[in-house]
Tab-separated table of C-alpha atoms in Angstrom:
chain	number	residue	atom	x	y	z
A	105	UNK	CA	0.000	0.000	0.000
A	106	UNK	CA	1.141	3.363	-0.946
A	107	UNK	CA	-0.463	7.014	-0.807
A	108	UNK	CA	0.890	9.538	-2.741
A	109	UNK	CA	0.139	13.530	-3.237
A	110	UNK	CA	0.609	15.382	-6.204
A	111	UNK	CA	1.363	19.249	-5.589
A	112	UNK	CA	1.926	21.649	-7.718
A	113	UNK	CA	5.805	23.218	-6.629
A	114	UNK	CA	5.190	26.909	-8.834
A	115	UNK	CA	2.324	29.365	-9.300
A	116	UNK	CA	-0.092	26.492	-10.878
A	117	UNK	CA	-0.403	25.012	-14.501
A	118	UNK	CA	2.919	22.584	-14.253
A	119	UNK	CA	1.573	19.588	-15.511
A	120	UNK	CA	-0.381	18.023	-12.553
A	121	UNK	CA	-2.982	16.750	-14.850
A	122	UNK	CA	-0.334	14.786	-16.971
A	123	UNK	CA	1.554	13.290	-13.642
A	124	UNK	CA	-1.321	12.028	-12.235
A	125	UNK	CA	-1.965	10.449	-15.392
A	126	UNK	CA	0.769	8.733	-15.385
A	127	UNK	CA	0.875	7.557	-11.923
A	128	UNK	CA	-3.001	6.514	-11.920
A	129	UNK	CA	-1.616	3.001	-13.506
A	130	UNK	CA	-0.278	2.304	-10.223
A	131	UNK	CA	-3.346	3.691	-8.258
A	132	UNK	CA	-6.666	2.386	-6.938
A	133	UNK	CA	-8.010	5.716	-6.296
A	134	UNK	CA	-7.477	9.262	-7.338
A	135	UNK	CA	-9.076	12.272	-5.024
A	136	UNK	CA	-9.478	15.694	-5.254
A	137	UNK	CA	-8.820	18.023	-2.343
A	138	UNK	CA	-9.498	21.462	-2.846
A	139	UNK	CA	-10.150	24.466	-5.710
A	140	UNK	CA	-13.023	24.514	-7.826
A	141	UNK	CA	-13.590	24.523	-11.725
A	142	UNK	CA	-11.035	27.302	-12.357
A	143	UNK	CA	-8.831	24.823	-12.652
A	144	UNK	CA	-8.201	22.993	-15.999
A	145	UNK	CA	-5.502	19.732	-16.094
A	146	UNK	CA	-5.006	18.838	-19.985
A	147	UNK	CA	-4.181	15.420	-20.365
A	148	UNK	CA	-2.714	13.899	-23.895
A	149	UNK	CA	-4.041	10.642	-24.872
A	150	UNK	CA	-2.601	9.855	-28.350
A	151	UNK	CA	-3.707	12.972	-30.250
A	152	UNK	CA	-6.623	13.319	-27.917
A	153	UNK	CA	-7.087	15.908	-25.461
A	154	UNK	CA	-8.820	15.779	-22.296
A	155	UNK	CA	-9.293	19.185	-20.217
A	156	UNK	CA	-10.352	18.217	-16.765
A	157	UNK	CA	-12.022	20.764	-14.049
A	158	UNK	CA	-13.413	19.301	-11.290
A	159	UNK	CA	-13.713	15.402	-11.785
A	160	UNK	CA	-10.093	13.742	-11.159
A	161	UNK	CA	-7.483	13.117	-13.670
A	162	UNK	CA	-8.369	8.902	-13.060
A	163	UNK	CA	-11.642	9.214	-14.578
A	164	UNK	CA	-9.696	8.489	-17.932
A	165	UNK	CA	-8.899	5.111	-16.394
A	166	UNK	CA	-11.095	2.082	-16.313
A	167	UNK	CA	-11.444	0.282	-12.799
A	168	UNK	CA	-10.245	3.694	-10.502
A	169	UNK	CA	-12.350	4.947	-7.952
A	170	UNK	CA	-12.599	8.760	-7.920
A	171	UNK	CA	-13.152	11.017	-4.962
A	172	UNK	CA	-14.188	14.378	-5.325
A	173	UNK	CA	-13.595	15.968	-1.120
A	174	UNK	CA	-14.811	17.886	0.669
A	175	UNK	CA	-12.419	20.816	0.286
A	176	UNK	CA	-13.297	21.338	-3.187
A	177	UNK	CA	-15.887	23.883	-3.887
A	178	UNK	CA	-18.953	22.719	-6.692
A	179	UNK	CA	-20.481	24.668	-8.931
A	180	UNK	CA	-23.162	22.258	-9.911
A	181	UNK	CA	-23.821	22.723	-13.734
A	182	UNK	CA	-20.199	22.958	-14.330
A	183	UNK	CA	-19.529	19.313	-13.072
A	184	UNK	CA	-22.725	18.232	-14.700
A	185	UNK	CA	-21.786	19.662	-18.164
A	186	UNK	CA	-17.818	18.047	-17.453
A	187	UNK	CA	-19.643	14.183	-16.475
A	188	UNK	CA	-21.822	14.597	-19.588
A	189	UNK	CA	-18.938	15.941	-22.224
A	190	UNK	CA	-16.668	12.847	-20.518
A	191	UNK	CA	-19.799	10.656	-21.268
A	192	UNK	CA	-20.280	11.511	-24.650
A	193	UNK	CA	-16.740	11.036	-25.795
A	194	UNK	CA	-17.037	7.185	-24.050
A	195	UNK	CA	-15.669	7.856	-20.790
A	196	UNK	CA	-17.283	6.256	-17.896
A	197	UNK	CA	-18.379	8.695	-15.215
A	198	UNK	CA	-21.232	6.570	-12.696
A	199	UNK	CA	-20.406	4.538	-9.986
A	200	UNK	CA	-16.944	4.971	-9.874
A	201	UNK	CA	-17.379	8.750	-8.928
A	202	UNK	CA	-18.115	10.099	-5.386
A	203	UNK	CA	-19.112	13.555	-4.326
A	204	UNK	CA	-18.146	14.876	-0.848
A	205	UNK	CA	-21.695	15.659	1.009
A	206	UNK	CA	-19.560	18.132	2.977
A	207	UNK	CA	-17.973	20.062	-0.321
A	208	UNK	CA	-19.785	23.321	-0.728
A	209	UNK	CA	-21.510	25.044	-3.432
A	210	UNK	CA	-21.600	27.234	-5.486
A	211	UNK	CA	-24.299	29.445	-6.432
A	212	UNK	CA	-25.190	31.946	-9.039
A	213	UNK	CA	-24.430	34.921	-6.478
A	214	UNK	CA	-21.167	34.393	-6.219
A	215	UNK	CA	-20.464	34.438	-9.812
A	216	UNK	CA	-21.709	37.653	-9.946
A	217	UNK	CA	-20.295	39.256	-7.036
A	218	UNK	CA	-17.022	37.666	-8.129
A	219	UNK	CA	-17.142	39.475	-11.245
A	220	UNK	CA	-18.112	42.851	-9.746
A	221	UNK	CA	-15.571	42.515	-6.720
A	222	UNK	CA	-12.872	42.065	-9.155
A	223	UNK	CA	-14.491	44.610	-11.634
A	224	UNK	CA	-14.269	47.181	-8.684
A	225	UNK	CA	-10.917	46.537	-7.758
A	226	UNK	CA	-9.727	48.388	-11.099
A	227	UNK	CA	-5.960	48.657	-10.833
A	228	UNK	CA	-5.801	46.590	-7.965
A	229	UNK	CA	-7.406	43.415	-9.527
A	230	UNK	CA	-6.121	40.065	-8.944
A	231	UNK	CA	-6.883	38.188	-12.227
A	232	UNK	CA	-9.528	36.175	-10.300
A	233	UNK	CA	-11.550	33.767	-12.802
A	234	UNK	CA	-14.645	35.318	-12.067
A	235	UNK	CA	-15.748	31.395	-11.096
A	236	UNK	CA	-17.291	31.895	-7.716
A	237	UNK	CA	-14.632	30.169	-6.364
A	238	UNK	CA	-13.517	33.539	-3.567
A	239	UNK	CA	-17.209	34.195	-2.990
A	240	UNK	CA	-18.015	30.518	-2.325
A	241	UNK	CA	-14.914	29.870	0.361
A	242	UNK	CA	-16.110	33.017	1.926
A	243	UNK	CA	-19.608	31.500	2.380
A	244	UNK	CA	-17.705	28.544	3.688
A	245	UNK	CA	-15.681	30.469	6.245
A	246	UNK	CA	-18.591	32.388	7.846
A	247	UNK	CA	-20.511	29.498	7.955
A	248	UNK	CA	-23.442	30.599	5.912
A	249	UNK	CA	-22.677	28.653	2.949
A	250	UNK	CA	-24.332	25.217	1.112
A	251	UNK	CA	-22.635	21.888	1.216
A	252	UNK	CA	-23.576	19.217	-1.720
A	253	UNK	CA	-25.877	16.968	1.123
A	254	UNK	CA	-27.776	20.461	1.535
A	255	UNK	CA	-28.958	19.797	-2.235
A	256	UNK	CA	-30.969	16.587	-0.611
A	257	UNK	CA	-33.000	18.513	1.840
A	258	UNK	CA	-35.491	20.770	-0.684
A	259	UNK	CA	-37.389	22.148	2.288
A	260	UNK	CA	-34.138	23.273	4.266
A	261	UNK	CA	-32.084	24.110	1.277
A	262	UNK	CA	-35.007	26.765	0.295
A	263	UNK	CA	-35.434	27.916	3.526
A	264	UNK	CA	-31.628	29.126	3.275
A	265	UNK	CA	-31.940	30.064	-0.023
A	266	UNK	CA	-34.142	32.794	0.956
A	267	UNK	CA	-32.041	34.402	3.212
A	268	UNK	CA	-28.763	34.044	1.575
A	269	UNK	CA	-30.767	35.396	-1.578
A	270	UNK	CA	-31.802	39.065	0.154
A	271	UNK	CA	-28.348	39.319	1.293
A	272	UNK	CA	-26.631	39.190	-1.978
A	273	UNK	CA	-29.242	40.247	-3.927
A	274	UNK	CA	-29.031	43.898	-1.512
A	275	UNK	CA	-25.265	44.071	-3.079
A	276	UNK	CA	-26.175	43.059	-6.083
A	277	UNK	CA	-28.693	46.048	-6.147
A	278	UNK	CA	-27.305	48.356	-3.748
A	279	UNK	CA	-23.835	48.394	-4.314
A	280	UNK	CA	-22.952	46.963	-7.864
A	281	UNK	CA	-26.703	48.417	-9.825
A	282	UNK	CA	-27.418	45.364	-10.946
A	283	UNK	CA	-29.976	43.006	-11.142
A	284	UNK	CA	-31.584	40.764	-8.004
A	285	UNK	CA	-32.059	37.177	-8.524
A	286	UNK	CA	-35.116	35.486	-8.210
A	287	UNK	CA	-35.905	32.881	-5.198
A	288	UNK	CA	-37.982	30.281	-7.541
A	289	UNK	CA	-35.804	30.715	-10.298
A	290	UNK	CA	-32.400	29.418	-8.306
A	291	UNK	CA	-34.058	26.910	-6.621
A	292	UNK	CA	-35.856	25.031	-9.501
A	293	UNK	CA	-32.895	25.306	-11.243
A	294	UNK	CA	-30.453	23.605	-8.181
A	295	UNK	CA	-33.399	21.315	-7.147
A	296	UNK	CA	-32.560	19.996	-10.953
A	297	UNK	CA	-28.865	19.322	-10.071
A	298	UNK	CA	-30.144	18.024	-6.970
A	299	UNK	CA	-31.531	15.211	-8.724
A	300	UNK	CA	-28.758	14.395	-11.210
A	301	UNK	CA	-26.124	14.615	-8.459
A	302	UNK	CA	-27.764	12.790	-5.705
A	303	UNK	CA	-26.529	9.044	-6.589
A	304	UNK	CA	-22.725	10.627	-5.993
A	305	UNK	CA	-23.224	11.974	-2.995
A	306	UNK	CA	-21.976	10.205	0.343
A	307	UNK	CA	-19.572	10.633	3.108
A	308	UNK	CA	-16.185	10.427	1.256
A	309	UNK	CA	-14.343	10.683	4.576
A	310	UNK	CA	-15.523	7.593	5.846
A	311	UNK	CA	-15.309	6.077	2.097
A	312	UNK	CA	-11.562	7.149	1.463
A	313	UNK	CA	-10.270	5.982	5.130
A	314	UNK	CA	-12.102	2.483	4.698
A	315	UNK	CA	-10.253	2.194	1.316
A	316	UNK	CA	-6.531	3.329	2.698
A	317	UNK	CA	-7.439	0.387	5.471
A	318	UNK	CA	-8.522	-1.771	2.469
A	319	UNK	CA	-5.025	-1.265	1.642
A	320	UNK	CA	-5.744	0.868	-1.394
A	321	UNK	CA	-3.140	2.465	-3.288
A	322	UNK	CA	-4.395	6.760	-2.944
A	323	UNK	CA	-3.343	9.438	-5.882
A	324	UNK	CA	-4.063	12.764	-3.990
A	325	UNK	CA	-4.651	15.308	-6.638
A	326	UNK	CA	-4.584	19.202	-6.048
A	327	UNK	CA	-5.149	22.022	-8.529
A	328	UNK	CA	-3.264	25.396	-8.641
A	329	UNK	CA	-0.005	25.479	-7.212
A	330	UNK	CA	1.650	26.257	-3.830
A	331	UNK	CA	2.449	29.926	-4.352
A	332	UNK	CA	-1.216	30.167	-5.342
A	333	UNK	CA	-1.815	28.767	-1.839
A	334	UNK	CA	-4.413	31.182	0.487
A	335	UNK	CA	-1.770	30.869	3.636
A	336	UNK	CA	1.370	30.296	1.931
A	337	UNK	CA	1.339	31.787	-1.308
A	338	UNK	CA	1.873	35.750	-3.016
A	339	UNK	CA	-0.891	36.862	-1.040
A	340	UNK	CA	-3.203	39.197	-2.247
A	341	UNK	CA	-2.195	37.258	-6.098
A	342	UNK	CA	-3.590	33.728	-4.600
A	343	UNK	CA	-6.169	31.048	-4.807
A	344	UNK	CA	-8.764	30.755	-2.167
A	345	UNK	CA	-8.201	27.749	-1.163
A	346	UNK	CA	-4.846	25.216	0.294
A	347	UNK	CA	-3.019	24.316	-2.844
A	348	UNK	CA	-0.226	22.895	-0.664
A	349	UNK	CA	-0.087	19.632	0.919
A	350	UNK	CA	-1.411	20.376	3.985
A	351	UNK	CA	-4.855	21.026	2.037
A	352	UNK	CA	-4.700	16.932	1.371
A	353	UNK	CA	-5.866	16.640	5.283
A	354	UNK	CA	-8.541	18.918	5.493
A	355	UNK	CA	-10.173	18.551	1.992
A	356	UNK	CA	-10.316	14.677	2.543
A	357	UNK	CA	-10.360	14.407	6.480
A	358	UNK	CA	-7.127	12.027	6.286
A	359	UNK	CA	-4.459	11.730	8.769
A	360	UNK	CA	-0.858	12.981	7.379
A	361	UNK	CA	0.465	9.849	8.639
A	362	UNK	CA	-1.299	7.992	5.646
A	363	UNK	CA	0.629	10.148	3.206
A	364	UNK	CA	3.429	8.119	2.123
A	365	UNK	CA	5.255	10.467	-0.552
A	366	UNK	CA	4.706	13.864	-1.955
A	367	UNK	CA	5.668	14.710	-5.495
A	368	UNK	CA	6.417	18.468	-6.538
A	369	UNK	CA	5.422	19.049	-10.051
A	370	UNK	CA	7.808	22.107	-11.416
A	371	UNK	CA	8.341	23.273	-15.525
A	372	UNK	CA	11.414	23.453	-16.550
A	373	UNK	CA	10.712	27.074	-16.455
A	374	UNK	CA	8.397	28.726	-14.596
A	375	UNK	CA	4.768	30.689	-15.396
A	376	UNK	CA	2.191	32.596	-13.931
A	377	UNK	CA	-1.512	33.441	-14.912
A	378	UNK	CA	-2.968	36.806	-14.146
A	379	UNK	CA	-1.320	39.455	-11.677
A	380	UNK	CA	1.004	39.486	-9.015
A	381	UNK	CA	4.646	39.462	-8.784
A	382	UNK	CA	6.840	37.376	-10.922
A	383	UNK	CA	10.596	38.170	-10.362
A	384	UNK	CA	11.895	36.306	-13.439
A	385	UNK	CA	8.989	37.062	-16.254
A	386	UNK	CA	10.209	37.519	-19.050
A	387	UNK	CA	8.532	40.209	-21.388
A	388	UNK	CA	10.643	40.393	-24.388
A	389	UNK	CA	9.972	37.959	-28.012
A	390	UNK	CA	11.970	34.947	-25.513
A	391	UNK	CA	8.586	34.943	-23.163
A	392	UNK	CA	6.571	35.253	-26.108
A	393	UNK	CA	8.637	32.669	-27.257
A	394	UNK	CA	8.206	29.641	-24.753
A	395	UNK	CA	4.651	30.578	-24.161
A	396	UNK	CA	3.875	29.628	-28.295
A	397	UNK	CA	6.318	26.623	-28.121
A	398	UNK	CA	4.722	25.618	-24.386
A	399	UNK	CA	1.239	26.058	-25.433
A	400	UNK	CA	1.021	28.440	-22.236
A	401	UNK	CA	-2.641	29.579	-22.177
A	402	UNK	CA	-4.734	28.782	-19.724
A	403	UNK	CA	-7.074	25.589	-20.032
A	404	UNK	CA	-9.651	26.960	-18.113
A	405	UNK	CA	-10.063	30.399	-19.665
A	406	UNK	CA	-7.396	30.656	-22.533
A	407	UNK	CA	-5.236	33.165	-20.796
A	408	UNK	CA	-1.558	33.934	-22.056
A	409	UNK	CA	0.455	32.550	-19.533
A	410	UNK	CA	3.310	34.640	-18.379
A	411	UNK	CA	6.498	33.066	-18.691
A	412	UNK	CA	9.606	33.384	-17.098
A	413	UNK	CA	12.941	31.389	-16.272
A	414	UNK	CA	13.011	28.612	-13.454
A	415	UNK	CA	13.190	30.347	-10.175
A	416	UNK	CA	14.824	28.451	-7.266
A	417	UNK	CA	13.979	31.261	-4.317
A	418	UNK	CA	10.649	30.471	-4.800
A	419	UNK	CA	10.937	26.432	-5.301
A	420	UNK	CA	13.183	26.595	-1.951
A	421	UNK	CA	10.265	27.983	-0.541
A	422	UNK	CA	7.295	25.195	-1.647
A	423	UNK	CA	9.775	22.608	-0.932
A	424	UNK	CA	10.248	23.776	2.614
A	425	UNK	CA	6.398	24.206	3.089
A	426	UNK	CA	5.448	20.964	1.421
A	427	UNK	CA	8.285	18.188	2.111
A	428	UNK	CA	8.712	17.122	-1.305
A	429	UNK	CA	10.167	13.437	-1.120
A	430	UNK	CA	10.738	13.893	-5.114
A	431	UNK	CA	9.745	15.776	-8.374
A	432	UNK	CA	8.364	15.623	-11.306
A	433	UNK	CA	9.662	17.861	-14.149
A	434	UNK	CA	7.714	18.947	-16.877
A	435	UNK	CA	8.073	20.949	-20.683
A	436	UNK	CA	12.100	20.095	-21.115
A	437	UNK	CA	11.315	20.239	-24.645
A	438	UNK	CA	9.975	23.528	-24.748
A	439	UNK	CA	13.791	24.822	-23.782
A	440	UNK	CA	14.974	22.614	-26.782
A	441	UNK	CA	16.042	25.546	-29.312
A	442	UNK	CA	17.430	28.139	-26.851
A	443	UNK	CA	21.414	28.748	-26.685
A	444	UNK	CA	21.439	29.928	-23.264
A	445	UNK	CA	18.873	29.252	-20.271
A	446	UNK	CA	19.048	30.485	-16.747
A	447	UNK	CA	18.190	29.790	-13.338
A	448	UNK	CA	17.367	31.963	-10.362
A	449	UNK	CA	19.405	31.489	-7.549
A	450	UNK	CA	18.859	34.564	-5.401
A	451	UNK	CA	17.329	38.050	-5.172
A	452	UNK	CA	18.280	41.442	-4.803
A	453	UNK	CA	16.324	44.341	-3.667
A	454	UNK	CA	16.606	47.975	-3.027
A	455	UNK	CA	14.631	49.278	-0.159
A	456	UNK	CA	12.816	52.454	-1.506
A	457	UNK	CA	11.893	53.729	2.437
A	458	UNK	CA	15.461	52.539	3.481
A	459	UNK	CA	13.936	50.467	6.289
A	460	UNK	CA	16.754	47.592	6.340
A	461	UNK	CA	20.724	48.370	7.316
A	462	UNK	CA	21.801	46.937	3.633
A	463	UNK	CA	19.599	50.077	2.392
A	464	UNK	CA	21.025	52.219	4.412
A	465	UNK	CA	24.391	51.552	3.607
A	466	UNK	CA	23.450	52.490	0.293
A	467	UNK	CA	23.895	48.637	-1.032
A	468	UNK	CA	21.044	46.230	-2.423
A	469	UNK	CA	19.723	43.519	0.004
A	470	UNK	CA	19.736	39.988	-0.961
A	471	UNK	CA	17.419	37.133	-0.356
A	472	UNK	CA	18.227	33.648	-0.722
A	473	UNK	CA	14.063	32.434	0.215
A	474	UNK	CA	11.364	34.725	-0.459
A	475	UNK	CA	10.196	37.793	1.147
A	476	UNK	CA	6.399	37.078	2.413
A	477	UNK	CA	5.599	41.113	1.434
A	478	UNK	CA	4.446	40.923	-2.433
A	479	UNK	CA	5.097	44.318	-2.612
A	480	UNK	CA	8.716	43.686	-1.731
A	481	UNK	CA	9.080	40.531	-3.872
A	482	UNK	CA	7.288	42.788	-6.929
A	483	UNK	CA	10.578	45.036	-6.600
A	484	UNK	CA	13.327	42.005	-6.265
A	485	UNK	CA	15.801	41.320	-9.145
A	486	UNK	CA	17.012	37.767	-9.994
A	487	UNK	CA	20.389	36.837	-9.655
A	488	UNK	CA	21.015	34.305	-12.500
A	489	UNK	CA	23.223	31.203	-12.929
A	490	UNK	CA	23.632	30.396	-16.702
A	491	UNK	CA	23.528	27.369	-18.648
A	492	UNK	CA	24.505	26.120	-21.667
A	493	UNK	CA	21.532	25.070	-23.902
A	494	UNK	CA	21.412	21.756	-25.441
A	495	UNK	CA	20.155	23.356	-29.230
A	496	UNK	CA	18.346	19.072	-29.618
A	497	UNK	CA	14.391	17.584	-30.314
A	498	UNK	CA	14.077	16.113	-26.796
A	499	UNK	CA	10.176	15.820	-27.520
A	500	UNK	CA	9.230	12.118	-26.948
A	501	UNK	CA	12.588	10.903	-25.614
A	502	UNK	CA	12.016	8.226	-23.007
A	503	UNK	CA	15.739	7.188	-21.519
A	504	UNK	CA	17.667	9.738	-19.431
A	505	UNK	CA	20.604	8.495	-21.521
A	506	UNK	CA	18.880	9.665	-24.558
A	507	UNK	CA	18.764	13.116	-23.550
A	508	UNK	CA	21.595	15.641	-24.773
A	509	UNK	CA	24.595	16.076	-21.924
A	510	UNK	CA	23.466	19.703	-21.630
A	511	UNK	CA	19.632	19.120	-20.811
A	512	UNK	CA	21.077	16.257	-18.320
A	513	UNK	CA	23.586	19.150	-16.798
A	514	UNK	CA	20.508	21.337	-16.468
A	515	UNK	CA	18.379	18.354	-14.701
A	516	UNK	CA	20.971	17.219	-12.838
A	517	UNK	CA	21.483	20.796	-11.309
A	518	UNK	CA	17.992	21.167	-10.335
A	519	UNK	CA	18.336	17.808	-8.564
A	520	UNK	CA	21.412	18.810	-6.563
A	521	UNK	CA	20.526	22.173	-5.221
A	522	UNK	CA	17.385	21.528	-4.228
A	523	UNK	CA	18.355	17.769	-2.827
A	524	UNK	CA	15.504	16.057	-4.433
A	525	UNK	CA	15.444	13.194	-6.738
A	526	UNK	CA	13.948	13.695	-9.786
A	527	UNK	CA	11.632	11.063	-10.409
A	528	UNK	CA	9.809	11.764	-13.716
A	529	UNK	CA	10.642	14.211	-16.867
A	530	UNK	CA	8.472	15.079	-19.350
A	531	UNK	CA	9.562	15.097	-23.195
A	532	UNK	CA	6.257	16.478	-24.600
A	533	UNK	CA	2.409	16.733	-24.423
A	534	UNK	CA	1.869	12.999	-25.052
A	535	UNK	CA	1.041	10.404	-21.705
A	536	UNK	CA	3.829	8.301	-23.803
A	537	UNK	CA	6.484	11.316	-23.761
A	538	UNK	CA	7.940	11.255	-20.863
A	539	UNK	CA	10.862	9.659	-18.644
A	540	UNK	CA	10.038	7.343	-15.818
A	541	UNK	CA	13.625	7.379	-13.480
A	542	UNK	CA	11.360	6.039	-10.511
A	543	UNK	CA	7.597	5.041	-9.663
A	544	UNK	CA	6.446	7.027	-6.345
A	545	UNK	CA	4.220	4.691	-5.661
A	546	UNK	CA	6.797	1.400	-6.154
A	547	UNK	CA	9.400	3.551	-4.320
């Protein structure tokens, strides 16, 4: 028996969907812990693509039982529309599904309110998805919002409904000039996904412990990345929800002593959707560059992905926060034409209110982990170590001794300095392009 976590080690979109893939083979079950549908993990099958929100990546395997916690937040006709599209293109999506009775939902208020929050913000936006996903956590925290078992109780769930209903609706009106919603309309409308969703709907906590007892192998899948995470991420530029491992315990009500390995799942470089700060972006024709080669827009929403060289301050960080007992390394071949790549292996900064004794001295400070302030970390320079690219087609390439001596150099260093084995390297989009150095799971 062996339970493993998948976490994303950057600010989201590494390639989580494609490692869990790949390690599903060796799994029994695959469960979700927390986000919502503003997530999107492509997965290559052949020259098919699957774009996964909400329903885990082992869906695309026969025989694997997915969980969907209670962390995770629902919006109802999203997850209906992603079991029927998965349904018409022949994948199975019935019994081997479960739905967290404690995972809350969301509703069409805090779609809108996300929208008009973020519209509001103006210059100070966050590049929110304008999902629900901020409005429906907030619910969550002050205990006023719906879980999925709510959806079984028409009488109570109304009842709620009402109130929750005059409170938005007073922003809605009040504060944003827009239009109320209407009490019958909602609730014939969720009383429908009420019905369709009912079957999937149990007590995954007690379901997922009596499988790791079973002696069930577990695939713990996150979305978004740990410098996305609400605690331990670029705060205000986050998520809503824990993207890091410790969100594995309290979106599936598991003890961390039945987590047997965590896998960090990096780029080769490193990206970033929407705003916040992003020390090594690069925003010359080279980021414009890897971001056509990568594919870098968003599978969710079809954003450009920033793009950026591999930043180690901030990897030292998520490995600190998240125990990574190995990684997984991802897009190699999108760094296959460049002469030259780099790596960040420090930061300076310049203190404009002279605050620190290295500004007062007149000299720029330097951090070797990352400031918690993103206002400081949106004025810190990289310090760059430089490699020599490898200038090879490393798409599909499935032996480490295939690969060119410079790409190994570059692996190799990644390895070293941040004392992790490197257990997996992907070659290209492909579930077949990719280098397996170790099985997590076989150890």
């Amino acid at each position: 028996m062996s339970n493993i976590v998948v976490v994303g080690a950057q600010w989201g979109d590494e390639g989580k969907g494609k490692i869990v893939d790949l390690l599903t083979e060796s799994a029994h079950v695959v469960a979700r812990y927390q986000g919502g549908h503003n997530a999107g993990h492509t997965v290559m099958i052949k020259n098919s693509k699957y774009v996964l929100h909400v329903i885990p990546s082992g869906v695309l395997h026969k025989g694997k039982t997915c969980i969907i916690g209670n962390g995770v937040v629902i919006e109802p006709k999203a997850l209906i529309e992603e079991m029927e599209g998965l349904k018409s293109r022949q994948i199975h999506v019935g019994k081997n599904l479960f739905i967290s009775g404690g995972a809350h939902v969301i509703m069409p208020y805090h779609t809108m309110l996300d929208g008009k929050h973020e519209e509001a913000k103006g210059n100070r936006k966050i590049g929110t998805t304008g999902r629900g996903i901020g409005p429906a956590y907030v619910d969550k925290m002050s205990r006023t919002g719906f879980r999925m078992m709510d959806l079984l109780d028409s009488r109570r769930f109304k009842e709620k409904l009402k109130g929750n209903l005059k409170d938005a609706n007073f922003l809605l009106e009040k504060k944003y000039n827009s239009k109320k919603l209407q009490l019958e309309k909602v609730y014939s409308e969720y009383m429908k996904y009420a019905e369709y969703l009912a079957p999937f709907i149990t007590d995954t906590v007690l379901l997922i412990n009596k499988l790791i007892d079973n002696g069930k192998n577990v695939l713990f899948e996150g979305a978004q990345g740990t410098l996305l995470d609400i605690d331990h991420g670029t705060y205000p530029y986050v998520t809503s929800s824990n993207a890091s491992v410790g969100g594995v315990c309290t979106g599936l009500g598991i003890s961390p002593k039945r987590i047997d390995g965590i896998v960090g799942v990096m780029k080769a470089y490193t990206t970033r959707v929407g705003e916040g700060p992003f020390p090594t972006e690069l925003k010359d024709k080279l980021g414009e560059d890897i971001r056509l080669k990568g594919g870098e827009y968003g599978a969710t929403t079809g954003r450009p992905r920033r793009c950026g060289w591999l930043d180690f301050v901030s990897l030292r960080h998520a490995f600190r926060i998240n125990g990574f007992t190995s990684i997984a390394l991802t897009k190699l071949d999108v760094l296959d034409e460049l002469d030259t790549l780099k790596i960040c292996i420090a930061y300076t900064y310049e203190d404009p209110y002279k605050r620190c004794e290295c500004s007062k001295k007149g000299v720029a400070c330097k951090f070797n982990d990352m400031p918690q302030d993103a206002t400081v970390l949106e004025a810190c320079w990289p310090v760059y170590k430089e490699f020599k690219g490898w200038k090879t087609n490393t798409q599909g390439m499935k032996k480490i001794t295939d690969l060119p001596k410079q790409a190994r150099t570059y692996i190799d260093y990644i390895s070293e300095t941040l004392n992790a084995n490197i257990d997996i390297v992907s070659t290209g989009q492909r579930r077949d392009e990719v280098v397996i150095l170790r099985n997590p799971f076989k150890g």
